[in-house]
C-alpha cells in the first residue's frame, strides 16, 4: 500500500545507526518541545534497549503528556450490540467458525437496559461495538441503537458521546453514520503487515486489507471529523506495527490536515476458540508495551491514546504516566452482559475476549484519584463542535487545557455527587479541592462558579 512502506520500515528497524545512544538521547531532548517526531526518529526510540535511556524516554513521555493533557483521564465503557459475525479472524471469539459461542443481537429494549445500567454507574461516553454482518443488524439498526442510547435520561444523567467501532463502510454509509450523531469512528487495522493480515483473516469481507486501510479516508471524506486507528498488538513485530501505524497517522494528517483523533493499543488476549489468541505469535512484553506507548505519545503528541480493560490494573497505572489519555472502565465484552453481569458462566460463552481489569467504574475512579489522575466525564468539545481540525487547532496552541480542566472538574463533581460510593466520595472530594487549588486565575474562579452550579443541582455544566 502506497503509504505503508514495508521495506522502508523494516530497514529502519534494522538500521544499526539508530541504536546509537547519543542519537536516541538527542531525539528525546527534541521530543520535549511536543512537536512530534519523524518515522526515523520514532524508529530510533523504539530501538532503545538500555535501562537508563529507557527511563529518560518514559520521563519525557510523562512530561509531554502532562503538558498537553494535564492529569486528566477520560473514561468510557464499551457496549456490544451483537456478537454475530461473518468474518473468521483467527484471534477473536466472535469468529464465524466458533460454534461454541452463544450468538446474540440485542433488541432495542435490551440496548436501552444496558445503557440505563451504564448511566446509573455514572458513564457519559459509550463505545458501540459490533461484529460484522451485511444485514444482522445492519446500519439502520446501528442508527436506532444510537438513538435509543442517547434517549436514556436518568436523574440528569445521560450518554453524551457515542463513539463507534464497526466494520468499514462506504462513503455514503459513513455519511449515514455521521447523521446518527456519532463522536469518533474507530476501526483498527489489526496488523499493517500484509502477509500477516492475510493469514489472520482467512475469509469474509475483512480479508480485504485495502478496504480496511482506506476506511479512515472514506470516513473523513464523508465528513466524520474524528477517526480512531489501532493495532492489535501480538500478531507481528511490535516495532513494525508501531511505525506502520504512525505512517498511517502521518498520511491522514498530510492528506486531510488532521491526523487520527485517537490511537488504540489493544494487546491480544485469550479468546474462546480463537487459535491465535492462545499463544500470540509476537507477544509484546510489558516493558516493550510501555516503550511503544511512550514513543506514540512523543511522535503524535496531540493524538489521544486509548487503553482498554484488556490490561491489568498495575500496568494500566504505569501506562497512564506514559501517555494514555482515555481508558475504559467497568467493561463487559459481550452483548447484554451489563444487565446479566456478575461474571456469569453464560457471559463468558458470549464474550469477545477475556478482560484483565474487572474493577467497577467506582473502583477505577477511586484508584485514579489516589494516583493523582483526574477522571473526566467531559464531552464538551464534541457538543460545542470543537472536533476535527478545530480541536487540533486549540490543542496545538495550548488552549485546550484552559477549557478541559474546568470542564473535567465540573463533570467530575457531578459524578461524585450522583454516583460515587461513600469510600470514593471521601477520596474524590479532597482530590477535587486540590485540583481546583492548582488552577490559576481567572480559570480558578470560573471553575469554582461552575462547581457551585453543580452543587446547586444543575447538571451537564460545561463551557
Ligand atoms: N467487528 C469489527 C471489526 O473487527 O472491526 C468491530 C468490532 S471488533 C469486536 C473490535 C476489536 O476487537 C477488533 O478490531 C480487534 O482489534 C479487537 N479484538 C478482537 N479479538 C481480540 C482479542 N482476542 N484480544 C484483544 N482484542 C481483540
Ligand atoms: Fe468479527 Fe471483528 Fe471479531 Fe473479526 S474482530 S471476528 S470482524 S467481531
Short mmCIF file of N, CA, C and O in Angstrom, two decimals, residues 376-442:
data_model
loop_
_atom_site.label_atom_id
_atom_site.label_comp_id
_atom_site.label_asym_id
_atom_site.label_seq_id
_atom_site.Cartn_x
_atom_site.Cartn_y
_atom_site.Cartn_z
N UNK A 376 -12.19 12.24 33.96
CA UNK A 376 -13.00 13.25 33.25
C UNK A 376 -14.18 12.59 32.55
O UNK A 376 -14.03 11.61 31.84
N UNK A 377 -15.36 13.18 32.78
CA UNK A 377 -16.56 12.71 32.10
C UNK A 377 -17.02 13.77 31.10
O UNK A 377 -18.17 13.84 30.71
N UNK A 378 -16.07 14.62 30.73
CA UNK A 378 -16.40 15.76 29.89
C UNK A 378 -16.66 15.33 28.43
O UNK A 378 -15.97 14.46 27.90
N UNK A 379 -17.66 15.95 27.82
CA UNK A 379 -17.93 15.71 26.40
C UNK A 379 -18.14 17.06 25.71
O UNK A 379 -18.78 17.14 24.66
N UNK A 380 -17.61 18.12 26.33
CA UNK A 380 -17.92 19.49 25.88
C UNK A 380 -17.45 19.77 24.45
O UNK A 380 -18.17 20.38 23.67
N UNK A 381 -16.24 19.31 24.11
CA UNK A 381 -15.70 19.64 22.78
C UNK A 381 -16.62 19.15 21.68
O UNK A 381 -16.95 19.86 20.74
N UNK A 382 -17.05 17.91 21.86
CA UNK A 382 -17.90 17.30 20.84
C UNK A 382 -19.20 18.08 20.70
O UNK A 382 -19.66 18.38 19.61
N UNK A 383 -19.77 18.45 21.86
CA UNK A 383 -21.08 19.11 21.78
C UNK A 383 -20.98 20.60 21.46
O UNK A 383 -21.96 21.26 21.17
N UNK A 384 -19.76 21.15 21.53
CA UNK A 384 -19.59 22.54 21.12
C UNK A 384 -18.95 22.59 19.74
O UNK A 384 -18.36 23.59 19.35
N UNK A 385 -19.01 21.46 19.03
CA UNK A 385 -18.43 21.33 17.68
C UNK A 385 -16.95 21.64 17.65
O UNK A 385 -16.43 22.09 16.64
N UNK A 386 -16.26 21.39 18.77
CA UNK A 386 -14.80 21.52 18.73
C UNK A 386 -14.23 20.15 18.40
O UNK A 386 -13.63 19.48 19.23
N UNK A 387 -14.45 19.72 17.15
CA UNK A 387 -13.94 18.41 16.73
C UNK A 387 -12.97 18.62 15.57
O UNK A 387 -12.79 19.75 15.11
N UNK A 388 -12.40 17.54 15.08
CA UNK A 388 -11.55 17.58 13.89
C UNK A 388 -10.49 18.65 13.98
O UNK A 388 -9.78 18.78 14.99
N UNK A 389 -10.36 19.48 12.91
CA UNK A 389 -9.27 20.45 12.89
C UNK A 389 -9.46 21.57 13.91
O UNK A 389 -8.51 22.16 14.38
N UNK A 390 -10.73 21.85 14.28
CA UNK A 390 -10.96 22.91 15.29
C UNK A 390 -10.40 22.46 16.65
O UNK A 390 -9.82 23.24 17.38
N UNK A 391 -10.55 21.16 16.94
CA UNK A 391 -9.99 20.62 18.18
C UNK A 391 -8.46 20.69 18.13
O UNK A 391 -7.81 21.14 19.07
N UNK A 392 -7.90 20.25 16.99
CA UNK A 392 -6.43 20.20 16.86
C UNK A 392 -5.83 21.61 16.99
O UNK A 392 -4.79 21.80 17.61
N UNK A 393 -6.50 22.59 16.40
CA UNK A 393 -6.03 23.96 16.44
C UNK A 393 -5.92 24.43 17.91
O UNK A 393 -4.91 24.97 18.35
N UNK A 394 -6.99 24.16 18.65
CA UNK A 394 -7.00 24.54 20.08
C UNK A 394 -5.91 23.79 20.84
O UNK A 394 -5.21 24.35 21.67
N UNK A 395 -5.81 22.49 20.54
CA UNK A 395 -4.84 21.66 21.26
C UNK A 395 -3.42 22.15 20.98
O UNK A 395 -2.61 22.31 21.90
N UNK A 396 -3.14 22.42 19.70
CA UNK A 396 -1.76 22.76 19.34
C UNK A 396 -1.35 24.14 19.84
O UNK A 396 -0.17 24.42 20.02
N UNK A 397 -2.31 25.01 20.07
CA UNK A 397 -1.95 26.33 20.59
C UNK A 397 -1.97 26.33 22.12
O UNK A 397 -1.85 27.37 22.76
N UNK A 398 -2.16 25.14 22.69
CA UNK A 398 -2.10 25.01 24.15
C UNK A 398 -3.35 25.54 24.84
O UNK A 398 -3.39 25.68 26.06
N UNK A 399 -4.41 25.81 24.07
CA UNK A 399 -5.59 26.41 24.68
C UNK A 399 -6.63 25.41 25.16
O UNK A 399 -7.53 25.77 25.89
N UNK A 400 -6.48 24.17 24.74
CA UNK A 400 -7.49 23.19 25.11
C UNK A 400 -7.49 22.95 26.62
O UNK A 400 -8.52 22.78 27.25
N UNK A 401 -6.29 23.03 27.22
CA UNK A 401 -6.17 22.80 28.66
C UNK A 401 -7.02 23.77 29.47
O UNK A 401 -7.60 23.41 30.49
N UNK A 402 -7.11 25.03 28.97
CA UNK A 402 -7.87 26.04 29.73
C UNK A 402 -9.36 25.69 29.76
O UNK A 402 -10.09 26.10 30.65
N UNK A 403 -9.81 24.98 28.73
CA UNK A 403 -11.21 24.55 28.70
C UNK A 403 -11.38 23.24 29.45
O UNK A 403 -12.36 23.02 30.15
N UNK A 404 -10.39 22.34 29.25
CA UNK A 404 -10.54 20.98 29.76
C UNK A 404 -10.58 20.89 31.27
O UNK A 404 -11.42 20.18 31.82
N UNK A 405 -9.67 21.60 31.94
CA UNK A 405 -9.62 21.44 33.40
C UNK A 405 -10.94 21.81 34.05
O UNK A 405 -11.50 21.00 34.81
N UNK A 406 -11.50 23.01 33.77
CA UNK A 406 -12.78 23.34 34.41
C UNK A 406 -13.88 22.36 34.03
O UNK A 406 -14.67 21.94 34.90
N UNK A 407 -13.91 21.93 32.78
CA UNK A 407 -14.96 21.00 32.36
C UNK A 407 -14.80 19.63 33.02
O UNK A 407 -15.77 19.00 33.41
N UNK A 408 -13.54 19.19 33.12
CA UNK A 408 -13.29 17.89 33.77
C UNK A 408 -13.71 18.00 35.23
O UNK A 408 -14.36 17.09 35.77
N UNK A 409 -13.37 19.11 35.87
CA UNK A 409 -13.67 19.26 37.30
C UNK A 409 -15.19 19.32 37.53
O UNK A 409 -15.73 18.65 38.40
N UNK A 410 -15.91 20.09 36.69
CA UNK A 410 -17.36 20.20 36.94
C UNK A 410 -18.06 18.87 36.65
O UNK A 410 -18.97 18.48 37.38
N UNK A 411 -17.63 18.16 35.61
CA UNK A 411 -18.30 16.87 35.33
C UNK A 411 -17.92 15.83 36.39
O UNK A 411 -18.71 14.95 36.72
N UNK A 412 -16.71 15.95 36.93
CA UNK A 412 -16.32 15.00 37.98
C UNK A 412 -17.10 15.28 39.26
O UNK A 412 -17.50 14.36 39.97
N UNK A 413 -17.36 16.59 39.52
CA UNK A 413 -18.17 16.92 40.72
C UNK A 413 -19.57 16.29 40.57
O UNK A 413 -20.12 15.75 41.53
N UNK A 414 -20.08 16.36 39.36
CA UNK A 414 -21.39 15.75 39.10
C UNK A 414 -21.32 14.25 39.41
O UNK A 414 -22.21 13.69 40.05
N UNK A 415 -20.24 13.61 38.96
CA UNK A 415 -20.07 12.18 39.22
C UNK A 415 -20.05 11.90 40.72
O UNK A 415 -20.74 10.99 41.22
N UNK A 416 -19.26 12.69 41.44
CA UNK A 416 -19.11 12.44 42.88
C UNK A 416 -20.46 12.55 43.59
O UNK A 416 -20.83 11.71 44.40
N UNK A 417 -21.21 13.60 43.24
CA UNK A 417 -22.48 13.83 43.93
C UNK A 417 -23.51 12.73 43.62
O UNK A 417 -24.25 12.30 44.48
N UNK A 418 -23.53 12.30 42.37
CA UNK A 418 -24.61 11.39 41.95
C UNK A 418 -24.27 9.91 42.05
O UNK A 418 -25.15 9.09 42.24
N UNK A 419 -23.02 9.55 41.84
CA UNK A 419 -22.73 8.13 41.61
C UNK A 419 -21.67 7.50 42.53
O UNK A 419 -21.62 6.28 42.65
N UNK A 420 -20.79 8.31 43.12
CA UNK A 420 -19.67 7.72 43.87
C UNK A 420 -20.12 7.02 45.14
O UNK A 420 -21.07 7.47 45.80
N UNK A 421 -19.44 5.92 45.49
CA UNK A 421 -19.70 5.26 46.77
C UNK A 421 -19.15 6.15 47.88
O UNK A 421 -18.34 7.06 47.61
N UNK A 422 -19.52 5.88 49.12
CA UNK A 422 -19.05 6.71 50.23
C UNK A 422 -17.52 6.71 50.29
O UNK A 422 -16.89 7.73 50.51
N UNK A 423 -16.95 5.53 50.06
CA UNK A 423 -15.49 5.39 50.13
C UNK A 423 -14.81 6.26 49.06
O UNK A 423 -13.83 6.95 49.33
N UNK A 424 -15.37 6.23 47.86
CA UNK A 424 -14.79 7.01 46.76
C UNK A 424 -15.01 8.51 46.99
O UNK A 424 -14.13 9.34 46.72
N UNK A 425 -16.19 8.82 47.52
CA UNK A 425 -16.54 10.23 47.77
C UNK A 425 -15.46 10.91 48.62
O UNK A 425 -15.01 12.01 48.32
N UNK A 426 -15.08 10.21 49.70
CA UNK A 426 -14.10 10.79 50.63
C UNK A 426 -12.82 11.15 49.89
O UNK A 426 -12.30 12.26 50.00
N UNK A 427 -12.30 10.19 49.14
CA UNK A 427 -11.04 10.40 48.43
C UNK A 427 -11.21 11.47 47.35
O UNK A 427 -10.37 12.37 47.20
N UNK A 428 -12.33 11.38 46.62
CA UNK A 428 -12.50 12.22 45.43
C UNK A 428 -12.72 13.69 45.78
O UNK A 428 -12.21 14.59 45.10
N UNK A 429 -13.47 13.94 46.88
CA UNK A 429 -13.75 15.35 47.22
C UNK A 429 -12.46 16.08 47.59
O UNK A 429 -12.22 17.22 47.16
N UNK A 430 -11.63 15.41 48.37
CA UNK A 430 -10.37 16.02 48.76
C UNK A 430 -9.47 16.25 47.54
O UNK A 430 -8.88 17.32 47.36
N UNK A 431 -9.46 15.26 46.69
CA UNK A 431 -8.65 15.34 45.47
C UNK A 431 -9.12 16.52 44.60
O UNK A 431 -8.32 17.29 44.08
N UNK A 432 -10.45 16.67 44.50
CA UNK A 432 -11.00 17.71 43.63
C UNK A 432 -10.65 19.11 44.15
O UNK A 432 -10.30 20.01 43.37
N UNK A 433 -10.70 19.26 45.48
CA UNK A 433 -10.34 20.56 46.06
C UNK A 433 -8.91 20.93 45.69
O UNK A 433 -8.61 22.07 45.31
N UNK A 434 -8.03 19.94 45.79
CA UNK A 434 -6.63 20.15 45.41
C UNK A 434 -6.48 20.57 43.97
O UNK A 434 -5.67 21.42 43.62
N UNK A 435 -7.27 19.91 43.13
CA UNK A 435 -7.21 20.21 41.68
C UNK A 435 -7.62 21.66 41.43
O UNK A 435 -7.02 22.35 40.61
N UNK A 436 -8.64 22.12 42.13
CA UNK A 436 -9.11 23.49 41.94
C UNK A 436 -8.03 24.47 42.43
O UNK A 436 -7.72 25.46 41.79
N UNK A 437 -7.43 24.11 43.57
CA UNK A 437 -6.37 24.95 44.13
C UNK A 437 -5.22 25.16 43.15
O UNK A 437 -4.60 26.21 43.10
N UNK A 438 -4.95 24.13 42.36
CA UNK A 438 -3.79 24.17 41.43
C UNK A 438 -4.01 25.16 40.28
O UNK A 438 -3.08 25.56 39.60
N UNK A 439 -5.28 25.52 40.02
CA UNK A 439 -5.58 26.36 38.85
C UNK A 439 -5.14 27.80 39.07
O UNK A 439 -5.11 28.29 40.20
N UNK A 440 -4.89 28.48 37.95
CA UNK A 440 -4.54 29.90 38.05
C UNK A 440 -5.77 30.74 37.73
O UNK A 440 -6.67 30.28 37.03
N UNK A 441 -5.78 31.96 38.20
CA UNK A 441 -6.87 32.88 37.84
C UNK A 441 -6.71 33.33 36.40
O UNK A 441 -5.58 33.42 35.93
N UNK A 442 -7.75 33.59 35.61
CA UNK A 442 -9.15 33.58 36.03
C UNK A 442 -9.82 32.20 35.94
O UNK A 442 -10.98 32.06 36.30
#
